[in-house]
């Protein structure tokens, strides 16, 4: 007779350094180690430490926590970080990932006004992916909205499943903002889903990045699907804690997010008695 057992997949749970903003990159390593995360994803942004490979290596060694992914500087506020040329940014992100032992570079699709970059983006990502063992996981985005107006800010498309990439990142705060079905999106990604940004949202015009379980997105369902489907990528907690009134409140949110993720990654399966 089969008895239920708990099976936990190989997927590691990491903390995005963006989750501690406005605290520093260094603080993210400290919190991730203290709370028991498996690693960190470094968001490369205006914090000089996030841009410095040797400084990141020292933080990783000191806190004994690996860097599992590097998020390339793709945001509006990082347009001048690591050069103004987007391909140079991706080359530097690849180099950082290789030197730091990270398996994944997360990249956003281009802004629509980056016309040449957008025109060559799909083929360029394939070319870069062929040069390294690091995964370039292209992340789903969303339309920009203001009142009753909508602007398509990304090209070729905010819905990255409409184009051919080797690996995808799914972000559940972005599916909320896009008001698209997250589970249908990961169905379209299929076995090319290589990376997860776990957060929640309620479908507002703003990219909310709520703690998982506090919005309307199928965070638990997604994790359970990963657990039973042999997912071998990373699950990264990427939440907004800017409104935390204290460091203790911020840590409590990040501990809750970690507990939620580990709980739903553990799947009950039945195995026959030996």
XYZ file of C-alpha atoms in Angstrom:
274
model
C 0.000 0.000 0.000
C 1.315 3.469 -0.896
C 2.137 5.873 1.893
C 2.433 9.652 1.457
C 5.854 11.184 1.761
C 7.046 14.730 1.288
C 9.259 15.310 -1.721
C 11.208 18.549 -2.058
C 12.598 19.432 -5.502
C 16.178 20.464 -6.140
C 15.154 24.082 -6.801
C 16.940 26.541 -4.533
C 15.181 29.492 -2.913
C 17.110 32.754 -3.225
C 16.609 36.311 -2.041
C 16.804 39.126 -4.572
C 18.926 41.953 -3.248
C 16.155 44.243 -4.552
C 13.919 42.873 -1.790
C 15.702 44.885 0.909
C 15.568 48.271 -0.856
C 16.223 50.970 0.339
C 18.765 48.967 2.350
C 22.010 48.019 0.612
C 23.199 45.019 -1.362
C 25.424 44.083 1.575
C 22.395 44.044 3.887
C 20.639 41.605 1.563
C 23.473 39.076 1.932
C 23.345 39.418 5.714
C 19.567 38.919 5.877
C 19.577 36.027 3.399
C 22.193 34.191 5.459
C 20.456 34.857 8.759
C 17.033 33.705 7.537
C 18.318 30.560 5.839
C 17.905 31.342 2.144
C 19.849 29.094 -0.227
C 21.465 32.021 -2.018
C 20.967 35.465 -3.469
C 20.159 37.032 -6.816
C 22.111 40.245 -7.285
C 20.112 43.097 -8.787
C 22.728 45.238 -10.517
C 21.664 48.817 -9.951
C 23.001 52.136 -8.630
C 24.494 50.660 -5.432
C 28.243 50.501 -6.294
C 28.627 47.174 -4.456
C 26.092 45.543 -6.800
C 28.333 46.485 -9.742
C 31.619 45.272 -8.213
C 32.419 41.590 -8.797
C 35.147 41.432 -6.161
C 32.979 43.132 -3.536
C 30.189 40.662 -4.275
C 32.592 37.735 -4.019
C 33.768 38.934 -0.611
C 30.177 39.252 0.623
C 29.360 35.774 -0.646
C 32.439 34.283 1.038
C 31.945 36.166 4.304
C 28.289 35.180 4.705
C 28.824 31.734 3.170
C 25.903 32.211 0.827
C 26.204 31.647 -2.933
C 25.215 34.031 -5.692
C 22.790 32.024 -7.803
C 21.765 34.656 -10.360
C 22.640 38.105 -11.665
C 19.887 40.486 -12.758
C 21.282 42.637 -15.563
C 20.755 46.411 -15.190
C 17.617 46.768 -17.339
C 15.592 49.298 -15.317
C 15.000 52.941 -16.197
C 17.142 54.011 -13.234
C 20.055 51.847 -14.417
C 20.320 53.142 -17.985
C 23.897 54.321 -17.300
C 25.037 51.439 -15.101
C 27.741 49.309 -16.757
C 27.642 51.470 -19.920
C 24.788 52.993 -21.895
C 25.077 50.234 -24.504
C 22.624 47.420 -23.666
C 24.748 44.667 -25.200
C 27.739 45.762 -23.130
C 25.524 45.506 -20.040
C 24.618 41.917 -20.926
C 28.232 40.994 -21.650
C 29.249 42.346 -18.253
C 26.354 40.503 -16.581
C 27.515 37.277 -18.246
C 31.086 37.853 -17.076
C 29.884 38.581 -13.543
C 27.764 35.420 -13.480
C 30.641 33.268 -14.751
C 33.139 34.684 -12.256
C 30.714 34.481 -9.318
C 29.462 30.976 -10.101
C 25.899 32.097 -10.842
C 23.925 29.941 -13.248
C 21.498 32.551 -14.566
C 21.396 36.077 -15.959
C 17.936 37.640 -15.800
C 17.199 40.133 -18.561
C 14.185 42.258 -19.462
C 13.061 42.717 -23.063
C 14.182 46.076 -24.497
C 12.276 49.304 -24.135
C 10.462 50.104 -27.364
C 12.558 53.235 -27.931
C 15.749 51.117 -27.975
C 14.978 50.355 -31.607
C 18.175 48.712 -32.832
C 18.562 46.713 -29.622
C 14.944 45.558 -29.869
C 15.346 44.646 -33.537
C 18.294 42.347 -32.806
C 17.291 41.222 -29.315
C 15.979 37.692 -29.952
C 18.864 36.650 -32.208
C 21.359 38.434 -29.958
C 20.195 36.587 -26.855
C 20.524 33.285 -28.692
C 24.036 34.244 -29.794
C 25.079 35.123 -26.246
C 23.489 31.975 -24.842
C 25.555 29.904 -27.257
C 28.759 31.430 -25.839
C 28.307 30.334 -22.223
C 26.794 27.778 -19.863
C 25.025 30.627 -18.063
C 21.305 30.775 -18.782
C 19.920 34.010 -20.209
C 16.381 33.898 -18.825
C 14.189 36.583 -20.425
C 11.534 37.951 -18.066
C 7.867 38.664 -18.773
C 6.890 42.309 -18.313
C 3.575 44.224 -18.639
C 1.913 47.156 -20.409
C 2.346 50.537 -18.752
C -0.985 52.072 -17.761
C -2.098 55.505 -16.643
C -5.796 55.911 -15.866
C -7.540 54.589 -18.987
C -4.473 54.718 -21.232
C -2.096 51.872 -22.002
C 1.381 52.087 -23.498
C 3.303 49.127 -24.865
C 6.725 50.016 -23.502
C 8.611 46.805 -24.352
C 9.698 45.254 -27.630
C 9.432 42.811 -29.261
C 6.680 42.313 -26.635
C 6.053 42.405 -22.881
C 4.717 38.843 -23.242
C 8.009 37.111 -23.917
C 6.311 33.824 -24.816
C 5.446 35.383 -28.182
C 9.117 35.111 -29.142
C 11.627 32.280 -29.229
C 14.045 32.247 -26.289
C 16.006 29.362 -24.819
C 15.044 30.228 -21.229
C 12.393 32.328 -19.530
C 11.932 33.994 -16.157
C 8.343 34.208 -14.956
C 7.508 37.031 -12.536
C 4.131 36.799 -10.807
C 3.992 40.447 -9.844
C 4.344 41.211 -13.552
C 1.574 38.777 -14.519
C -0.642 40.583 -12.000
C 0.159 44.000 -13.478
C -0.338 42.648 -17.017
C -3.637 41.056 -15.903
C -2.682 37.868 -17.643
C -3.122 34.263 -16.510
C 0.133 33.202 -14.842
C -0.509 29.467 -15.132
C -1.299 29.747 -18.839
C 1.928 31.705 -19.263
C 4.065 29.011 -17.652
C 2.245 26.429 -19.779
C 3.435 28.365 -22.837
C 6.953 28.548 -21.414
C 6.985 24.799 -20.870
C 10.389 23.288 -20.167
C 12.045 26.590 -21.128
C 10.958 28.053 -17.785
C 14.346 28.347 -16.116
C 13.863 30.919 -13.368
C 11.092 32.259 -11.132
C 10.614 35.639 -9.491
C 8.120 34.929 -6.750
C 5.958 37.813 -5.606
C 2.257 38.616 -5.558
C -0.016 41.338 -6.868
C -3.625 42.433 -7.102
C -3.696 43.595 -10.726
C -3.240 47.305 -10.092
C -1.483 49.607 -12.546
C 1.604 49.486 -10.326
C 4.087 46.623 -10.197
C 3.386 45.726 -6.554
C 5.750 42.850 -5.668
C 3.758 41.811 -2.613
C 4.798 39.029 -0.256
C 3.480 35.743 -1.737
C 0.004 34.961 -0.459
C -1.034 38.609 -0.033
C -2.407 39.115 -3.535
C -4.431 37.303 -6.174
C -1.702 35.448 -8.054
C -1.471 31.618 -8.004
C 1.824 31.589 -6.088
C 1.071 28.364 -4.209
C -0.248 26.635 -7.327
C 2.838 27.627 -9.302
C 5.196 26.296 -6.626
C 3.283 23.023 -6.405
C 3.476 22.687 -10.189
C 7.247 23.216 -10.023
C 7.562 20.639 -7.248
C 5.834 17.925 -9.251
C 7.368 18.868 -12.584
C 11.054 18.426 -11.812
C 11.915 22.131 -12.035
C 15.701 22.571 -11.813
C 15.988 26.362 -11.797
C 15.878 28.839 -8.923
C 12.935 30.432 -7.130
C 13.822 34.005 -6.191
C 11.882 36.047 -3.652
C 11.601 39.494 -5.228
C 9.267 41.541 -3.035
C 8.837 45.196 -2.134
C 9.615 45.980 1.523
C 9.983 49.735 1.140
C 6.991 50.360 3.406
C 8.426 48.347 6.283
C 8.532 50.547 9.370
C 11.665 48.863 10.755
C 14.393 46.365 9.950
C 12.556 43.811 12.074
C 9.365 44.260 10.027
C 11.325 43.880 6.793
C 12.927 40.659 8.027
C 9.553 39.335 9.158
C 8.189 39.853 5.618
C 11.186 38.099 4.072
C 10.945 35.227 6.575
C 7.243 34.847 5.747
C 8.008 34.781 2.027
C 10.653 32.094 2.542
C 8.354 29.957 4.707
C 5.522 30.229 2.155
C 7.845 29.187 -0.654
C 9.354 26.206 1.143
C 5.923 25.010 2.269
C 4.458 24.968 -1.227
C 7.580 23.584 -2.890
C 7.219 20.506 -0.704
C 4.799 18.158 -2.452
C 3.107 15.133 -0.959
C 3.493 12.067 -3.161
C 2.623 8.446 -2.630
C 5.296 5.789 -2.914
C 4.853 2.038 -2.437
C 6.176 0.364 0.661
C 9.385 -1.522 0.108
